[in-house]
């Protein structure tokens, strides 16, 4: 989907339209509002990993993990509604904004790739811990 968004932004750059693409600040806002959901999941996973490695504190951490996972489930649809509303907001045409849309889309794509790689490294590390039983390699 992100690749398609970049292609549409490039197409809008080449074609004359009456409306323009959103500014870079819009895309920066999307990143800022999109960041809490995966961050909450990351923190919840970190708490669970800490509890499993220390073999204690599950009762004390359960409430926090529950709040974080519920928060992530609420934050994600909120971002979708925000993006849907912003997509319907008309903007006047400006040539400079067309370039900022491409830069913004690429920034979002790089952020998503970063999250995907980070979660994949953590999952691979957890799989290795499961297979070897060794939590830290010194």
XYZ file of C-alpha atoms in Angstrom:
138
model
C 0.000 0.000 0.000
C 2.841 2.370 0.782
C 4.458 1.687 -2.572
C 1.131 2.499 -4.239
C 0.970 5.747 -2.248
C 4.421 6.751 -3.454
C 3.421 5.991 -7.060
C 0.273 8.127 -6.678
C 2.362 10.965 -5.194
C 4.781 10.769 -8.149
C 1.823 10.711 -10.549
C 0.364 13.800 -8.901
C 3.737 15.494 -9.275
C 3.751 14.907 -13.021
C 0.080 15.791 -13.652
C -1.526 19.180 -13.175
C -4.335 19.003 -10.624
C -6.583 21.594 -8.989
C -5.809 20.253 -5.537
C -2.433 19.401 -4.105
C -1.074 16.636 -1.959
C -0.804 17.205 1.790
C 2.260 18.981 3.118
C 5.174 17.257 4.829
C 3.768 18.371 8.197
C 0.701 16.225 7.544
C 2.886 13.166 7.022
C 4.941 14.038 10.080
C 1.699 14.215 12.073
C 0.737 10.766 10.771
C 4.064 9.380 11.977
C 3.700 11.026 15.388
C 0.125 9.784 15.860
C 1.006 6.376 14.412
C 3.971 5.860 16.715
C 2.119 5.161 20.028
C 0.384 1.940 18.939
C 3.514 -0.050 18.008
C 5.399 1.580 20.881
C 2.780 0.338 23.368
C 3.018 -3.171 21.928
C 6.825 -3.000 22.139
C 6.704 -1.914 25.796
C 4.173 -4.629 26.651
C 6.409 -7.254 25.011
C 9.401 -5.880 26.908
C 7.557 -6.186 30.201
C 6.550 -9.763 29.405
C 10.131 -10.645 28.421
C 11.430 -9.110 31.654
C 8.905 -11.074 33.704
C 9.800 -14.321 31.932
C 13.546 -13.838 32.327
C 13.338 -12.861 35.999
C 10.695 -15.538 36.808
C 8.769 -13.095 39.000
C 6.465 -10.107 38.962
C 3.771 -11.416 36.626
C 0.953 -10.268 38.897
C 2.376 -6.771 39.266
C 3.004 -6.454 35.510
C -0.275 -7.921 34.254
C -2.242 -4.709 34.802
C 0.330 -2.617 32.935
C 0.491 -5.068 30.021
C -3.311 -5.112 29.872
C -3.487 -1.299 29.755
C -0.803 -1.125 27.056
C -2.476 -3.688 24.793
C -5.885 -2.039 25.170
C -4.274 1.346 24.488
C -2.686 -0.010 21.301
C -6.030 -1.379 20.134
C -7.666 2.014 20.731
C -4.836 4.081 19.194
C -4.778 2.215 15.874
C -8.447 2.841 14.880
C -8.114 6.462 16.067
C -5.269 6.923 13.595
C -7.349 5.372 10.804
C -10.213 7.806 11.523
C -7.785 10.728 11.606
C -6.295 9.745 8.252
C -9.740 9.243 6.735
C -10.843 12.714 7.813
C -7.604 14.291 6.611
C -7.887 12.598 3.213
C -11.167 14.439 2.568
C -9.756 17.879 3.421
C -9.323 19.867 0.172
C -6.043 21.704 -0.416
C -5.139 24.295 -3.022
C -2.550 23.369 -5.633
C 1.097 24.205 -4.945
C 4.103 22.770 -6.804
C 6.324 22.694 -3.698
C 3.778 20.631 -1.806
C 3.919 17.911 -4.418
C 7.574 17.226 -3.611
C 6.902 17.295 0.110
C 4.212 14.639 -0.352
C 6.731 12.272 -1.924
C 9.247 12.949 0.849
C 6.497 12.453 3.438
C 5.359 9.167 1.929
C 8.944 7.895 1.796
C 9.460 8.924 5.429
C 6.380 6.963 6.467
C 7.569 3.947 4.479
C 11.004 4.051 6.103
C 9.389 4.314 9.540
C 7.208 1.273 8.818
C 10.219 -0.667 7.562
C 12.095 0.253 10.756
C 9.241 -1.078 12.908
C 8.970 -4.262 10.857
C 12.713 -4.939 11.128
C 12.778 -4.179 14.868
C 9.872 -6.533 15.584
C 11.399 -9.201 13.344
C 14.750 -9.026 15.157
C 12.959 -9.344 18.489
C 10.922 -12.312 17.251
C 14.054 -14.016 15.909
C 15.803 -13.416 19.250
C 12.832 -14.880 21.155
C 12.841 -17.922 18.879
C 16.552 -18.402 19.541
C 15.955 -18.116 23.293
C 13.242 -20.746 23.027
C 15.506 -23.107 21.104
C 18.664 -22.648 23.200
C 17.260 -21.669 26.577
C 19.951 -18.977 26.813
C 18.582 -15.487 27.343
C 21.795 -13.481 26.964
C 24.929 -14.427 25.083
C 28.047 -12.946 26.644
